[in-house]
Amino acid sequence: MISEPGTGLETYDVDDWWEKWYPIARKETKAPRIFFKDAQGRPLYNPYAGNLVSWQLRETVDDFLARTQNVYKNFIRVANPYAPPRWKPARWTYNKAGEERLRMFTDFIKFYGTSVEADGKRDLGNVITERAEVMRNLTRLADACELRMGKWLLYVPPDRVEEVWRKIVTATVKNELGSEASLRRGGVVSRPQSDGELVKVFSKDFRDKAEAARLLEKLEKLGVLDPKKEYYYKSGSFPHDILPPTLFVYY
C-alpha cells in the first residue's frame, strides 16, 4: 500500500484492488463440459462448439478448411480435442480489473515522473519497481480468471498461409501441437515487421517455458517456420501496450 499525504496517491491500494476483484473473477469462471468421447472412450472437448468459424468435433479437417476458406478479418479457430479441458475464463473481469490496475499505475507514473523535488534516478527506480509489481499483479489476476494460455505469433506470407494453416490444424486435431490455434486472414499491419497473415499457436500455460519450447520445435519439424524470421511467444492475457510480452523467445 502507498499512502503519502499530498501526492494524489492516497487511494493507491493494491490489496484493496485484489480483494475487490478476486471474488468477482472466481464467480465469472465456469467449469468445462465434455459432450463426446472417441472410439477408445477418451473424452473429447471443444470450447468452440457451435462457433461457425471454428472446427467442430464431428467434422474432418478437409471439411473445416473448405468451410472456412473464404473467412476474412475474423479469427478462425481450432481446439485440440484431447487437451485438458480449461474453464471458461473471466475475460470481462480481467479486462475491467486490468484497466483499473493500469490506471493506478498511470497515476503512479504521473507523480513520480513529474515531481521536481525528488531525485530523478530514485524516481526511475520507483517506476521500474512498480512496473514489475504490476506484471506480478496481472499475472496473478490472469491465473484467478483462468486466463493462462500462451501463444506463438506467426506472420505467414499470403502465398504460404493455406499450406501452413493446414499443417497446424491437422497437428492440433491429432494432439501433436498445442491446446489450440487460430488464423486471421486479411493481414495485420500494426507493425512493419508483421507482414502476412497472423497465425497463433497456443499452449495451456504461458508460464511453462518447456512447453513453449516444445511447440516451437514441433512447428520447425512441420516446416512452417522461416529461418530468416524471429518468432515471439507471449502471454495471451496481456493485451495492454503499456506492458511487454511476458516472455520472448526467438527462432
XYZ file of C-alpha atoms in Angstrom:
251
model
C 0.000 0.000 0.000
C 1.138 3.555 -0.786
C -0.312 6.474 1.163
C 1.509 9.788 1.088
C -0.353 12.998 2.010
C -0.451 15.491 -0.822
C 0.767 13.110 -3.559
C -2.594 12.223 -5.079
C -1.857 8.561 -4.339
C -3.804 8.293 -1.104
C -6.210 5.711 -2.603
C -3.482 3.638 -4.264
C -4.001 0.315 -2.502
C -3.220 -2.866 -4.422
C -4.547 -5.066 -1.607
C -7.944 -3.378 -1.856
C -7.860 -3.800 -5.626
C -7.218 -7.541 -5.288
C -9.832 -8.098 -2.587
C -12.392 -6.313 -4.757
C -11.803 -8.239 -7.989
C -10.717 -11.751 -6.939
C -14.191 -12.988 -5.842
C -15.736 -11.485 -8.981
C -13.222 -13.347 -11.141
C -13.874 -16.689 -9.470
C -17.633 -16.232 -9.777
C -17.413 -15.488 -13.516
C -15.327 -18.573 -14.391
C -17.216 -21.739 -15.347
C -16.178 -25.400 -15.247
C -15.815 -27.104 -18.654
C -18.334 -29.589 -20.015
C -17.451 -32.676 -22.074
C -20.028 -33.889 -24.600
C -18.294 -36.580 -26.665
C -15.847 -39.479 -26.389
C -13.700 -41.067 -29.100
C -13.644 -44.753 -30.109
C -11.250 -45.529 -27.240
C -13.523 -43.855 -24.702
C -11.271 -40.813 -24.258
C -13.181 -37.593 -23.548
C -13.230 -35.006 -26.326
C -13.538 -31.326 -25.569
C -14.193 -28.294 -27.736
C -14.559 -24.841 -26.136
C -15.787 -23.517 -29.512
C -18.666 -25.940 -30.022
C -21.282 -24.239 -32.174
C -18.973 -21.417 -33.279
C -19.463 -21.020 -37.031
C -15.818 -20.133 -37.766
C -14.277 -22.841 -35.561
C -13.557 -26.533 -36.065
C -16.244 -28.893 -34.758
C -15.636 -32.306 -33.233
C -17.571 -34.260 -35.849
C -16.090 -32.679 -38.968
C -12.936 -33.621 -40.839
C -10.005 -31.280 -41.283
C -10.765 -31.066 -45.012
C -14.387 -30.125 -44.366
C -13.361 -27.478 -41.827
C -10.791 -25.923 -44.161
C -13.242 -25.879 -47.059
C -15.989 -24.382 -44.908
C -13.805 -21.528 -43.667
C -11.635 -20.872 -46.727
C -13.326 -17.553 -47.506
C -13.431 -16.157 -43.962
C -11.517 -12.863 -43.696
C -10.998 -10.255 -40.958
C -12.081 -12.746 -38.310
C -10.192 -15.354 -36.302
C -10.756 -18.950 -37.396
C -10.064 -21.357 -34.520
C -9.268 -24.991 -33.942
C -9.033 -26.529 -30.465
C -7.099 -29.663 -29.521
C -9.896 -32.071 -28.536
C -7.533 -34.040 -26.268
C -6.067 -31.072 -24.408
C -7.031 -30.903 -20.716
C -10.340 -29.040 -20.577
C -9.992 -25.442 -19.457
C -12.514 -23.457 -17.511
C -14.444 -20.690 -19.186
C -12.250 -17.654 -18.435
C -13.409 -14.491 -16.701
C -12.477 -12.173 -19.570
C -14.801 -9.337 -18.564
C -13.377 -9.284 -15.048
C -9.806 -9.452 -16.318
C -10.337 -6.535 -18.686
C -12.078 -4.356 -16.098
C -9.710 -5.197 -13.234
C -6.683 -4.888 -15.533
C -7.785 -1.462 -16.728
C -8.243 -0.325 -13.137
C -4.808 -1.596 -12.135
C -3.205 0.162 -15.102
C -4.947 3.432 -14.212
C -3.412 3.124 -10.763
C -0.024 2.598 -12.394
C -0.566 5.614 -14.671
C -1.258 7.802 -11.633
C 1.892 6.441 -10.030
C 3.956 7.351 -13.113
C 2.444 10.841 -13.297
C 3.501 11.601 -9.742
C 6.982 10.099 -9.812
C 7.618 11.244 -13.361
C 6.762 14.911 -12.759
C 7.936 15.517 -9.183
C 10.589 18.265 -9.141
C 11.597 17.645 -5.544
C 12.686 14.032 -5.891
C 15.907 12.643 -7.298
C 15.342 11.634 -10.919
C 17.267 8.376 -10.603
C 15.353 7.417 -7.494
C 12.073 8.136 -9.287
C 13.042 5.945 -12.245
C 13.818 3.147 -9.833
C 10.385 3.535 -8.250
C 8.704 3.306 -11.651
C 10.701 0.220 -12.681
C 9.930 -1.494 -9.381
C 6.247 -0.655 -9.638
C 6.086 -1.835 -13.239
C 7.396 -5.229 -12.142
C 4.752 -5.270 -9.419
C 2.037 -4.551 -11.999
C 3.263 -7.515 -14.049
C 3.022 -9.740 -10.983
C -0.453 -8.419 -10.175
C -1.765 -9.020 -13.687
C -0.187 -12.476 -13.827
C -1.913 -13.352 -10.556
C -5.158 -11.895 -11.904
C -4.848 -13.928 -15.123
C -4.457 -17.079 -13.038
C -7.574 -16.256 -10.993
C -9.502 -15.525 -14.208
C -8.419 -18.835 -15.804
C -6.516 -16.903 -18.491
C -3.273 -18.858 -18.556
C -2.723 -19.562 -22.239
C 0.436 -18.515 -24.020
C 0.838 -18.129 -27.780
C 3.381 -18.204 -30.552
C 2.815 -15.459 -33.134
C 3.493 -16.422 -36.748
C 3.158 -13.918 -39.583
C 2.871 -16.028 -42.720
C 3.152 -14.758 -46.320
C -0.212 -14.971 -48.131
C 1.156 -17.427 -50.699
C 2.052 -19.898 -47.923
C -0.659 -19.354 -45.346
C -3.084 -22.065 -46.543
C -0.325 -24.688 -46.569
C 0.887 -23.634 -43.117
C -2.633 -23.469 -41.689
C -3.489 -26.971 -42.938
C -0.409 -28.420 -41.240
C -1.163 -26.624 -37.972
C -4.838 -27.613 -37.962
C -4.003 -31.248 -38.681
C -1.365 -31.413 -35.940
C -3.666 -29.687 -33.436
C -6.576 -32.056 -34.056
C -4.210 -35.043 -33.708
C -2.975 -33.813 -30.301
C 0.519 -33.227 -31.675
C 0.746 -29.466 -31.178
C -0.729 -27.064 -28.632
C -4.061 -26.511 -26.922
C -5.474 -24.586 -29.885
C -4.585 -22.441 -32.897
C -6.119 -19.606 -34.856
C -5.780 -17.831 -38.204
C -6.749 -14.332 -39.228
C -6.772 -13.711 -42.962
C -6.592 -10.154 -44.194
C -3.260 -9.126 -42.725
C -2.086 -7.362 -39.592
C -0.182 -4.166 -40.351
C 0.211 -2.644 -36.885
C 3.966 -3.265 -37.056
C 6.257 -3.071 -40.126
C 7.825 -6.493 -39.456
C 4.411 -8.114 -39.134
C 3.658 -8.539 -42.832
C 1.486 -11.504 -43.705
C -1.445 -13.376 -42.228
C -1.466 -13.906 -38.467
C -1.410 -17.462 -37.131
C -1.391 -18.100 -33.379
C -0.406 -21.397 -31.786
C -1.410 -21.651 -28.131
C -0.067 -23.509 -25.128
C -2.119 -24.148 -22.000
C 0.074 -22.151 -19.590
C 2.301 -19.214 -20.602
C 4.481 -19.832 -17.528
C 5.562 -23.244 -18.853
C 8.695 -22.417 -20.852
C 9.434 -26.074 -21.601
C 6.070 -26.465 -23.324
C 6.654 -23.248 -25.285
C 9.980 -24.655 -26.494
C 8.337 -27.982 -27.440
C 5.777 -26.160 -29.570
C 8.488 -24.222 -31.385
C 10.401 -27.431 -32.096
C 7.252 -29.081 -33.445
C 6.499 -26.073 -35.666
C 10.016 -26.342 -37.058
C 9.515 -30.045 -37.803
C 6.257 -29.251 -39.555
C 8.179 -26.932 -41.871
C 6.072 -23.856 -41.155
C 8.834 -21.566 -39.857
C 11.047 -19.261 -41.878
C 14.678 -19.443 -40.613
C 15.138 -15.796 -41.604
C 12.416 -14.585 -39.235
C 12.113 -14.082 -35.482
C 9.154 -15.612 -33.673
C 7.634 -14.354 -30.450
C 5.898 -16.145 -27.619
C 3.800 -14.192 -25.144
C 1.046 -14.435 -22.603
C -2.408 -14.455 -24.112
C -3.784 -12.300 -21.312
C -1.712 -9.086 -21.661
C -3.220 -7.002 -24.466
C -2.140 -3.681 -22.955
C 0.592 -1.769 -24.806
C 1.968 -0.407 -21.539
C 3.301 -3.864 -20.641
C 5.696 -6.023 -22.681
C 5.058 -9.692 -23.518
C 5.695 -11.972 -20.557
C 8.270 -13.998 -22.450
C 10.225 -13.505 -25.670
C 11.782 -16.467 -27.424
C 13.476 -16.154 -30.803
C 13.855 -18.742 -33.517
